[in-house]
Coordinates of C-alpha atoms in Angstrom, one line a residue:
M1 CA -11.3 -30.7 0.9
T2 CA -14.3 -30.7 3.2
M3 CA -14.8 -29.3 6.5
D4 CA -15.7 -31.9 9.4
S5 CA -18.3 -30.1 11.2
E6 CA -19.8 -26.5 11.7
I7 CA -18.5 -24.7 14.6
E8 CA -20.5 -22.5 16.7
P9 CA -19.5 -18.8 16.8
T10 CA -17.6 -17.4 19.9
P11 CA -19.7 -15.3 21.9
S12 CA -19.2 -11.5 21.7
P13 CA -16.8 -9.9 24.6
Y14 CA -18.8 -6.6 23.9
P15 CA -22.2 -6.3 25.4
N16 CA -25.5 -6.7 23.7
T17 CA -26.0 -2.9 22.9
K18 CA -26.1 -1.0 19.8
L19 CA -22.4 0.4 20.0
G20 CA -21.4 -3.0 21.9
R21 CA -22.4 -4.8 18.3
F22 CA -20.8 -2.1 16.6
K23 CA -17.4 -2.6 18.5
H24 CA -18.0 -6.4 17.8
K25 CA -18.6 -6.1 14.0
L26 CA -15.1 -3.6 13.6
L27 CA -12.9 -5.2 16.0
F28 CA -13.7 -8.9 17.2
N29 CA -11.9 -12.1 15.4
D30 CA -13.5 -15.1 16.2
P31 CA -10.7 -17.3 17.4
K32 CA -12.9 -20.3 16.2
D33 CA -11.9 -19.1 12.5
T34 CA -8.6 -19.9 13.2
I35 CA -8.9 -23.0 15.1
E36 CA -11.1 -24.3 11.9
L37 CA -10.0 -22.3 9.0
Q38 CA -6.0 -21.7 9.8
P39 CA -4.6 -25.3 9.1
H40 CA -5.8 -24.5 5.4
L41 CA -3.6 -21.9 4.9
T42 CA 0.0 -21.2 4.4
Q43 CA -0.3 -17.8 5.8
R44 CA -1.9 -15.9 8.5
M45 CA -5.7 -15.5 8.3
T46 CA -6.8 -11.9 7.5
R47 CA -7.8 -10.1 10.8
K48 CA -9.9 -7.0 10.9
S49 CA -6.8 -4.7 12.0
E50 CA -5.4 -5.3 9.0
F51 CA -8.8 -4.1 7.3
W52 CA -8.4 -0.8 9.4
G53 CA -4.7 -0.2 8.4
F54 CA -5.6 -0.8 4.8
F55 CA -8.3 1.9 5.4
A56 CA -5.9 4.0 7.4
F57 CA -3.4 4.1 4.6
G58 CA -6.3 5.0 2.1
F59 CA -7.4 7.9 4.4
G60 CA -4.3 9.4 4.6
Y61 CA -2.7 8.9 0.9
Y62 CA -5.1 9.3 -1.1
A63 CA -5.4 13.2 0.1
Y64 CA -2.6 13.3 -2.0
A65 CA -4.3 11.9 -5.2
N66 CA -7.6 14.1 -4.3
V67 CA -5.9 17.5 -2.9
C68 CA -2.7 17.8 -4.5
S69 CA -2.2 16.0 -7.8
S70 CA -5.8 17.2 -8.9
L71 CA -5.7 20.3 -7.4
L72 CA -2.6 22.4 -5.5
V73 CA 0.0 20.9 -7.8
P74 CA -1.8 22.2 -11.1
I75 CA -2.4 25.5 -9.4
L76 CA 1.2 26.1 -8.4
L77 CA 2.7 24.4 -11.6
Q78 CA 0.6 26.8 -13.8
E79 CA 1.5 30.1 -11.5
V80 CA 5.2 29.1 -11.4
A81 CA 5.4 28.7 -15.2
R82 CA 3.2 31.7 -16.0
G83 CA 5.7 33.7 -13.6
A84 CA 8.4 32.4 -15.8
A85 CA 6.7 33.1 -19.2
H86 CA 7.2 35.7 -21.4
L87 CA 5.5 37.4 -24.3
E88 CA 5.8 35.7 -28.1
S89 CA 6.1 39.1 -29.6
N90 CA 8.6 40.5 -26.8
P91 CA 10.8 37.8 -25.4
L92 CA 11.8 40.6 -22.5
S93 CA 8.3 41.2 -21.7
P94 CA 6.8 39.0 -18.9
C95 CA 3.3 37.7 -19.0
P96 CA 0.7 39.6 -17.8
D97 CA -1.7 38.0 -14.4
S98 CA -4.7 38.0 -16.7
D99 CA -5.5 36.4 -20.0
D100 CA -7.0 39.8 -20.9
D101 CA -4.1 42.0 -20.8
I102 CA -2.1 39.6 -23.3
P103 CA -2.2 41.7 -26.6
A104 CA -4.7 40.6 -29.2
G105 CA -2.8 38.0 -31.6
D106 CA 0.0 37.8 -28.9
R107 CA 0.3 35.1 -26.2
C108 CA 2.1 33.7 -23.6
L109 CA 5.1 31.4 -23.6
V110 CA 7.3 29.4 -21.4
P111 CA 10.4 27.2 -22.1
F112 CA 10.0 23.4 -22.0
G113 CA 13.0 21.9 -22.6
W114 CA 14.2 23.2 -26.1
I115 CA 10.7 24.4 -27.1
L116 CA 8.2 27.1 -26.3
V117 CA 4.9 26.3 -25.1
N118 CA 1.9 28.1 -23.6
P119 CA 1.7 27.9 -19.3
T120 CA -1.2 25.5 -19.8
S121 CA 0.5 23.4 -22.2
Y122 CA 3.7 23.3 -19.9
V123 CA 1.4 21.5 -17.2
L124 CA 0.0 19.3 -19.6
L125 CA 3.7 18.0 -20.8
T126 CA 5.0 17.8 -17.3
G127 CA 2.2 15.1 -16.8
V128 CA 3.4 13.3 -20.0
I129 CA 7.1 12.9 -18.8
S130 CA 5.7 12.0 -15.1
T131 CA 3.8 9.1 -17.1
W132 CA 6.4 7.7 -18.8
L133 CA 8.7 7.6 -15.9
M134 CA 6.1 6.5 -13.4
V135 CA 5.3 3.6 -16.0
A136 CA 9.1 2.5 -16.2
V137 CA 9.4 2.3 -12.3
S138 CA 5.7 0.9 -11.7
L139 CA 6.9 -1.7 -14.0
G140 CA 10.1 -2.5 -12.4
T141 CA 8.4 -2.8 -8.7
S142 CA 5.4 -5.1 -10.1
A143 CA 6.5 -8.1 -9.0
L144 CA 8.1 -7.4 -5.6
A145 CA 4.9 -7.9 -3.5
D146 CA 4.6 -11.3 -4.5
H147 CA 7.6 -12.6 -3.1
G148 CA 9.6 -12.5 -0.2
R149 CA 8.4 -10.1 3.1
V150 CA 9.3 -6.7 1.4
S151 CA 5.7 -5.6 -0.2
R152 CA 5.2 -3.3 3.0
K153 CA 8.4 -1.8 3.7
F154 CA 8.2 -1.0 -0.6
M155 CA 5.0 0.6 0.1
V156 CA 6.1 2.9 3.2
F157 CA 9.3 3.9 1.8
F158 CA 8.0 4.7 -1.4
C159 CA 5.2 6.7 0.4
S160 CA 7.6 8.4 2.5
M161 CA 10.1 9.4 -0.9
Q162 CA 6.7 10.7 -2.6
C163 CA 6.0 13.1 0.6
V164 CA 9.7 14.2 0.9
F165 CA 10.0 15.3 -2.8
A166 CA 6.7 16.8 -3.1
S167 CA 7.2 18.9 -0.2
L168 CA 10.5 20.1 -2.0
M169 CA 8.1 21.9 -4.8
F170 CA 8.2 25.0 -2.6
I171 CA 12.0 25.8 -3.0
G172 CA 11.0 26.7 -7.1
V173 CA 8.6 29.4 -5.6
L174 CA 10.9 31.0 -3.0
K175 CA 13.6 31.1 -5.8
P176 CA 12.2 32.4 -9.1
Q177 CA 15.8 31.4 -10.9
L178 CA 15.2 27.7 -9.6
W179 CA 11.3 27.8 -11.0
W180 CA 11.7 24.8 -13.1
L181 CA 12.6 22.9 -9.8
T182 CA 8.7 22.7 -8.7
S183 CA 8.4 20.6 -12.1
V184 CA 11.3 18.2 -11.5
T185 CA 10.5 17.7 -8.0
N186 CA 6.7 16.8 -9.0
I187 CA 7.9 14.5 -11.4
I188 CA 9.9 12.5 -8.9
A189 CA 7.1 12.6 -6.2
T190 CA 4.4 11.5 -9.0
V191 CA 6.9 8.7 -10.0
F192 CA 7.0 7.3 -6.5
G193 CA 3.4 7.4 -5.9
G194 CA 2.8 5.4 -9.1
A195 CA 4.9 2.5 -6.9
V196 CA 2.9 3.1 -4.1
L197 CA -0.4 2.4 -5.8
N198 CA 0.9 -1.2 -7.0
F199 CA 1.3 -2.2 -3.7
Y200 CA -1.5 -0.5 -2.2
D201 CA -4.0 -2.3 -4.9
A202 CA -2.3 -5.5 -4.3
N203 CA -3.8 -5.8 -0.9
I204 CA -7.5 -6.1 -2.2
S205 CA -6.5 -9.7 -3.6
I206 CA -4.2 -10.7 -1.1
L207 CA -6.7 -9.9 2.0
S208 CA -10.0 -11.0 0.6
R209 CA -7.7 -14.1 -0.4
H210 CA -6.9 -14.4 3.5
H211 CA -10.4 -13.4 4.8
P212 CA -12.2 -16.4 6.9
D213 CA -15.4 -16.1 4.7
A214 CA -13.3 -16.5 1.4
V215 CA -11.3 -19.3 3.0
R216 CA -14.6 -21.2 4.6
A217 CA -16.0 -21.0 1.0
L218 CA -12.7 -22.6 -0.7
V219 CA -12.7 -25.0 2.1
K220 CA -16.3 -26.0 1.8
Y221 CA -16.7 -25.5 -2.3
G222 CA -13.1 -25.6 -4.0
P223 CA -11.1 -22.9 -5.6
V224 CA -12.9 -22.4 -8.7
S225 CA -16.7 -22.7 -7.4
Q226 CA -19.3 -20.0 -7.8
E227 CA -19.6 -19.7 -4.1
Y228 CA -16.0 -18.9 -3.5
N229 CA -15.7 -16.4 -5.9
E230 CA -18.7 -14.7 -4.8
A231 CA -17.0 -14.6 -1.3
K232 CA -14.0 -13.1 -2.5
T233 CA -16.2 -10.5 -4.5
K234 CA -18.3 -9.2 -1.5
I235 CA -15.0 -9.0 0.5
Q236 CA -13.0 -7.2 -2.5
T237 CA -16.3 -5.0 -2.8
F238 CA -16.2 -3.8 0.6
L239 CA -12.1 -3.3 0.6
S240 CA -12.3 -1.3 -2.7
G241 CA -15.5 0.7 -1.6
G242 CA -13.9 1.2 1.7
A243 CA -10.6 2.2 0.3
S244 CA -12.5 5.0 -1.9
A245 CA -14.8 6.2 0.7
A246 CA -12.0 6.3 3.3
G247 CA -9.8 8.6 0.6
Y248 CA -12.5 11.0 -0.4
G249 CA -13.1 11.1 3.6
G250 CA -9.7 12.0 4.3
G251 CA -9.1 14.3 1.2
L252 CA -12.4 16.2 2.1
I253 CA -11.1 17.1 5.7
V254 CA -7.7 18.0 4.1
T255 CA -9.3 20.4 1.1
I256 CA -11.5 22.1 4.0
I257 CA -8.2 22.7 6.2
V258 CA -6.6 23.8 2.8
A259 CA -9.6 26.2 2.0
L260 CA -9.2 27.9 5.7
I261 CA -5.6 28.4 4.9
L262 CA -5.9 30.1 1.9
M263 CA -9.1 32.0 2.8
F264 CA -7.3 34.0 5.5
T265 CA -4.0 34.5 3.5
E266 CA -3.2 36.0 0.3
G267 CA -3.7 32.6 -1.5
T268 CA -0.1 32.7 -3.2
A269 CA 1.8 30.3 -5.0
L270 CA 4.0 30.1 -1.8
I271 CA 1.1 29.8 0.4
V272 CA -0.2 26.5 -2.2
A273 CA 3.3 25.2 -1.9
Y274 CA 3.3 25.3 1.7
C275 CA -0.4 23.6 1.8
V276 CA 1.4 20.8 0.1
I277 CA 3.6 20.0 2.6
L278 CA 1.1 20.3 5.1
V279 CA -0.8 17.3 3.1
C280 CA 2.3 15.2 3.1
V281 CA 2.9 15.5 6.8
Y282 CA -0.6 14.5 7.2
I283 CA 0.0 11.4 4.9
L284 CA 3.5 10.5 6.7
F285 CA 0.9 10.0 9.7
F286 CA -1.4 7.7 8.5
N287 CA 1.7 5.8 6.9
G288 CA 3.1 5.4 10.3
V289 CA -0.6 4.1 11.7
Y290 CA -0.5 1.8 8.6
L291 CA 2.9 0.0 9.7
K292 CA 1.4 -0.3 13.3
L293 CA -2.0 -2.5 12.4
S294 CA -0.9 -4.0 9.0
Y295 CA 0.7 -7.5 8.4
Q296 CA 3.6 -8.6 6.4
R297 CA 2.8 -11.7 4.8
T298 CA 5.5 -14.2 3.5
F299 CA 5.6 -15.4 -0.4
P300 CA 8.2 -17.5 -2.4
P301 CA 11.6 -15.8 -2.7
L302 CA 12.7 -15.0 -6.0
P303 CA 13.7 -17.6 -8.8
K304 CA 17.3 -18.4 -8.4
G305 CA 19.2 -16.0 -10.7
A306 CA 16.8 -13.2 -10.7
S307 CA 17.6 -9.8 -9.8
W308 CA 15.2 -7.5 -7.7
L309 CA 16.0 -4.8 -10.6
T310 CA 14.9 -6.7 -13.4
Y311 CA 12.7 -9.3 -12.3
G312 CA 9.5 -7.3 -12.3
Y313 CA 10.1 -6.2 -16.1
V314 CA 10.8 -10.2 -17.4
R315 CA 7.7 -11.4 -15.3
I316 CA 5.6 -8.7 -16.9
A317 CA 6.8 -9.7 -20.4
R318 CA 6.5 -13.2 -19.4
T319 CA 2.7 -12.6 -18.3
A320 CA 2.1 -10.6 -21.7
R321 CA 3.2 -13.3 -23.9
K322 CA 0.5 -15.5 -21.9
A323 CA -2.2 -12.8 -22.9
A324 CA -4.2 -15.5 -25.0
Q325 CA -5.2 -17.3 -21.8
L326 CA -6.4 -14.2 -20.4
K327 CA -8.2 -12.5 -22.9
T328 CA -11.2 -11.1 -21.1
M329 CA -8.3 -9.2 -18.3
F330 CA -6.3 -7.7 -21.4
F331 CA -9.8 -6.5 -23.4
F332 CA -10.8 -4.6 -19.8
L333 CA -7.6 -3.2 -19.5
I334 CA -7.7 -1.8 -23.1
C335 CA -11.3 -0.2 -21.9
W336 CA -9.7 0.9 -18.6
F337 CA -6.8 2.6 -20.6
I338 CA -9.1 4.9 -22.5
L339 CA -11.6 5.6 -19.6
G340 CA -8.7 6.7 -16.9
D341 CA -7.2 8.7 -19.5
G342 CA -10.3 10.6 -20.0
L343 CA -10.9 10.8 -16.4
A344 CA -7.6 12.3 -15.3
A345 CA -7.9 14.6 -18.6
A346 CA -11.1 16.2 -17.6
S347 CA -10.1 17.0 -14.5
S348 CA -7.0 18.7 -15.5
M349 CA -8.8 20.8 -18.4
A350 CA -11.6 21.7 -15.9
I351 CA -8.8 23.3 -13.4
L352 CA -7.0 24.8 -16.4
I353 CA -10.1 26.4 -17.9
A354 CA -11.5 27.8 -14.7
Q355 CA -7.9 29.4 -14.3
D356 CA -7.3 31.3 -17.5
S357 CA -11.0 31.7 -19.0
L358 CA -12.9 32.0 -15.6
Q359 CA -9.9 33.7 -13.7
L360 CA -11.0 31.5 -11.1
S361 CA -9.0 31.9 -7.6
S362 CA -7.2 29.6 -5.7
T363 CA -9.9 29.6 -3.1
G364 CA -12.6 29.3 -5.6
L365 CA -11.0 26.1 -7.2
I366 CA -10.5 24.8 -3.7
A367 CA -14.3 25.1 -3.3
A368 CA -15.0 23.1 -6.2
A369 CA -13.1 20.5 -4.8
L370 CA -15.1 20.4 -1.9
V371 CA -18.2 20.3 -3.9
Q372 CA -16.5 17.2 -5.7
L373 CA -15.3 15.6 -2.4
V374 CA -18.7 15.6 -0.9
T375 CA -20.7 14.1 -3.6
A376 CA -17.9 11.4 -4.5
G377 CA -18.8 10.2 -1.3
L378 CA -22.1 10.5 -1.3
G379 CA -21.7 9.0 -4.8
M380 CA -19.9 6.0 -3.3
V381 CA -22.9 5.6 -0.6
F382 CA -25.6 5.3 -3.2
W383 CA -23.8 2.9 -5.6
I384 CA -22.7 1.0 -3.1
W385 CA -26.4 0.4 -2.1
V386 CA -27.5 -0.1 -5.8
Q387 CA -24.9 -2.9 -6.0
N388 CA -25.7 -4.9 -2.3
S389 CA -29.5 -3.9 -2.4
K390 CA -30.7 -4.4 -5.9
G391 CA -28.3 -7.1 -7.4
V392 CA -26.5 -4.5 -9.8
A393 CA -23.3 -6.0 -10.9
P394 CA -20.0 -3.8 -10.4
L395 CA -19.5 -4.1 -14.5
K396 CA -23.0 -2.5 -14.7
I397 CA -22.0 0.3 -12.4
I398 CA -19.3 1.2 -14.3
I399 CA -21.1 1.1 -17.8
I400 CA -23.8 3.5 -16.2
N401 CA -21.4 5.9 -14.4
T402 CA -19.1 6.3 -17.4
C403 CA -22.3 7.2 -19.8
C404 CA -23.3 9.6 -17.1
F405 CA -20.2 10.9 -17.1
G406 CA -19.7 11.5 -21.1
M407 CA -22.4 13.9 -20.6
L408 CA -20.1 16.4 -18.7
P409 CA -17.9 17.1 -21.6
A410 CA -20.3 16.8 -23.8
Y411 CA -22.2 19.6 -22.0
C412 CA -18.9 21.8 -22.0
L413 CA -19.3 21.6 -26.0
L414 CA -21.9 24.2 -25.8
G415 CA -19.0 26.7 -24.6
L416 CA -18.0 26.6 -28.7
I417 CA -21.0 28.4 -29.7
P418 CA -20.7 31.9 -29.4
S419 CA -24.0 33.0 -28.2
S420 CA -24.5 30.4 -25.7
P421 CA -24.7 31.5 -22.2
I422 CA -23.7 28.0 -20.7
G423 CA -20.9 25.5 -21.8
L424 CA -18.1 26.0 -18.8
K425 CA -18.5 29.9 -19.1
Q426 CA -20.0 30.9 -15.7
E427 CA -18.3 30.2 -12.4
W428 CA -21.5 28.1 -10.9
E429 CA -21.2 25.9 -13.6
L430 CA -17.6 24.7 -12.4
Y431 CA -19.1 23.9 -9.1
M432 CA -22.2 22.0 -10.6
L433 CA -19.5 19.8 -13.2
A434 CA -17.6 19.4 -9.7
A435 CA -20.4 17.7 -8.0
F436 CA -21.5 15.5 -11.2
F437 CA -17.7 14.6 -11.4
G438 CA -17.5 13.5 -7.7
F439 CA -20.6 11.7 -7.7
F440 CA -19.9 9.5 -10.8
S441 CA -16.0 9.2 -10.7
G442 CA -16.0 7.8 -7.3
A443 CA -18.0 4.5 -8.2
I444 CA -16.1 4.2 -11.5
Y445 CA -12.6 3.8 -9.7
S446 CA -14.2 1.6 -7.2
S447 CA -15.9 -0.8 -9.4
N448 CA -13.2 -1.1 -11.7
R449 CA -11.0 -2.4 -9.1
V450 CA -13.4 -5.0 -8.1
V451 CA -13.9 -6.4 -11.8
F452 CA -10.6 -6.6 -12.2
A453 CA -9.6 -8.1 -9.3
Q454 CA -11.9 -11.1 -10.2
F455 CA -9.8 -11.8 -13.3
I456 CA -6.0 -12.3 -11.5
P457 CA -4.8 -15.7 -11.2
Y458 CA -3.4 -16.7 -8.0
G459 CA -0.1 -15.5 -6.9
H460 CA 0.1 -12.4 -9.3
E461 CA -2.0 -10.0 -7.2
N462 CA 0.6 -7.0 -7.4
E463 CA 2.3 -7.7 -10.9
M464 CA -1.5 -7.5 -12.5
F465 CA -2.4 -5.0 -10.4
A466 CA 0.8 -2.9 -11.5
L467 CA -1.0 -3.7 -15.3
Y468 CA -3.9 -2.0 -14.1
E469 CA -2.3 1.0 -12.8
M470 CA -0.2 1.2 -16.1
S471 CA -3.3 0.8 -18.5
S472 CA -4.9 4.0 -16.2
V473 CA -1.5 5.9 -15.8
S474 CA 0.4 4.7 -19.2
S475 CA -2.6 6.3 -21.1
S476 CA -2.4 9.4 -19.2
W477 CA 0.1 11.1 -21.6
I478 CA -2.1 10.4 -24.6
A479 CA -4.9 12.7 -23.8
P480 CA -2.5 15.4 -22.7
L481 CA -0.6 15.4 -25.6
V482 CA -3.7 15.4 -27.5
C483 CA -5.1 18.5 -25.7
T484 CA -1.8 20.1 -26.4
A485 CA -1.8 19.7 -29.8
I486 CA -5.3 21.5 -30.0
I487 CA -4.7 23.8 -27.7
E488 CA -1.7 25.2 -29.5
S489 CA -3.8 24.9 -32.8
S490 CA -6.8 26.2 -31.6
T491 CA -8.3 26.7 -28.1
V492 CA -8.3 25.0 -24.8
R493 CA -12.2 24.7 -25.4
H494 CA -11.9 22.5 -28.5
T495 CA -10.4 19.8 -26.2
W496 CA -13.7 18.4 -25.0
A497 CA -14.8 17.0 -28.3
F498 CA -11.7 14.7 -28.0
L499 CA -12.7 13.9 -24.6
V500 CA -16.5 13.0 -25.2
T501 CA -14.8 9.8 -27.2
Q502 CA -12.8 9.1 -23.9
F503 CA -16.1 7.9 -22.3
F504 CA -18.6 6.9 -24.6
L505 CA -16.1 4.5 -26.5
P506 CA -15.0 2.3 -23.7
A507 CA -18.7 2.6 -22.2
I508 CA -19.5 0.6 -25.4
M509 CA -16.4 -1.6 -25.1
L510 CA -17.3 -2.6 -21.6
L511 CA -20.8 -4.4 -22.9
F512 CA -18.6 -7.0 -24.4
V513 CA -16.8 -7.9 -21.3
N514 CA -17.8 -11.1 -19.9
V515 CA -17.2 -11.6 -16.0
E516 CA -17.8 -15.2 -16.1
K517 CA -15.2 -16.1 -18.7
G518 CA -12.8 -13.6 -16.7
R519 CA -13.1 -15.9 -14.0
A520 CA -12.7 -19.1 -15.6
D521 CA -9.9 -17.5 -17.5
A522 CA -7.9 -16.7 -14.2
N523 CA -8.6 -20.3 -12.8
A524 CA -7.5 -22.2 -16.1
F525 CA -4.2 -20.0 -16.0
Y526 CA -3.5 -20.7 -12.3
E527 CA -4.2 -24.4 -12.7
K528 CA -2.0 -24.7 -16.1
E529 CA 1.0 -23.0 -14.0
Q530 CA 0.7 -25.5 -11.1
E531 CA 0.5 -28.3 -13.6
T532 CA 4.0 -27.0 -15.4
K533 CA 5.6 -26.4 -12.2
K534 CA 4.5 -30.0 -11.0
Q535 CA 5.7 -31.6 -14.1
A536 CA 9.0 -29.5 -13.8
L537 CA 9.5 -31.0 -10.1
L538 CA 8.4 -34.5 -11.4
D539 CA 11.2 -34.2 -14.1
S540 CA 13.8 -33.1 -11.6
A541 CA 12.8 -35.9 -9.5
A542 CA 13.1 -38.3 -12.4
E543 CA 16.3 -37.0 -13.3
M544 CA 18.2 -37.4 -9.5
V545 CA 16.3 -40.8 -9.1
Q546 CA 17.9 -42.1 -12.6
D547 CA 21.4 -40.8 -11.7
G548 CA 21.4 -42.2 -8.4
S549 CA 19.8 -45.7 -9.0
G550 CA 19.3 -46.1 -12.6
F551 CA 15.7 -46.7 -12.3
E552 CA 13.4 -45.4 -14.9
P553 CA 11.7 -42.4 -14.1
E554 CA 8.4 -43.4 -14.3
K555 CA 8.7 -46.1 -12.0
D556 CA 10.5 -44.0 -9.1
V557 CA 8.7 -40.5 -9.6
S558 CA 5.5 -41.9 -8.0
K559 CA 7.3 -43.0 -5.1
T560 CA 9.1 -39.6 -4.4
V561 CA 5.7 -37.8 -5.3

């Protein structure tokens, strides 16, 4: 399939000034692209308004991950759990506000189901339950965006439900007898959030595949060409990096607002809960912006006899059985399984240590979050510049940043040396670690999506991104359980020894990932799938012809096709 001729681009409607050229780049859709390329597509070509809708959603939604999940919710759960805790030696004595006031040899315990754990372990175990349920729901909804016209509705609905339940966490603070309700509503909100990410990440492949640059390369060079893969990768890098940058930008704005609120109030648990509500209102606003700018494409209906409730699980199981054809993808997912676990656990442990050992206030933690978000934005700009100007592949960026990140828990291990003045023993160290955390983590998350998107067979975007998110969040219960066991048997600081392995092990494994082979696996998977469907259609047509006329199938199939 080739293009008949090159068509000159339409003159820009904007003036030839710096502002005009900027508006042209951001807003203008060349109508000649539609004339030239739309006939080669069954769905509408990607428009720039869809890009801005995609970024607007990230600008709002990632505020939950950057502000609530990583900061406000752990603070809130820790405060609520500590308020409900009692001394191990005397169940009638409430837990003191400071660890320094706990009698020697004693500790605080809070009920978690039928067992008693300390407040730090309570926060970690709540995350474990959230992860188990989130994985189950995410797998069930994984294939919905690849069928029918429901993906946009589902994403907006799940996002709205996440905000509704997160906003109810204040009840457990307002009524101490219902303290457990804070963790329950947080778990439900987290489950909905996992489903949202499935649909959101799937947009990266869908929007890039229908982008004019990718379609032009597809028409000119073919679906398995290097040029087509490079065109898609460039667009995916822009979308993934832009979404991360938008998320950090939105998170920075929200964090500043929350910091001001906590600074001019008492910063109590109830105020923190009200800040969560404020973040949810902010997210819902940009949820509406996305709904206005996005476009719902039509995909094939569910197979005959399939159910919306079970099809996601069936399809994931069927895809997992075909893992032998996608070895590179699944090896990469194993790497991300370990790495994602380490990233989530390292952030949580730093916050919990800052609360318990450093006795840092909510305002101090917010300040650390601000440092992280600022450096994350700088890191995103720097690493995208490295990738585009120096030609460094996304996979190499992941490996470099993972190794650098692994030095952070290694540094914190110095705190185990009694005479050492450093090792997350001073408040200034938390701000320093937050700066490095932001600078390295943003590039890891962004580049991971870009690399993984290249391994996805056509038509399996949402399903495969469900596996991607599952490989990250499903491992998030492993590190908390290990860290809980370490905390219960020794101290919080000993968890850093385990976390060091969570970075250097996947960094070594990533050295063996072959991106070119992963692309070839995806293309071969798609081609074999199409051949199977074509053969099934031929067999069906042959049976119809034979039943109707008695002719040999081989003679009539060609006429039917």
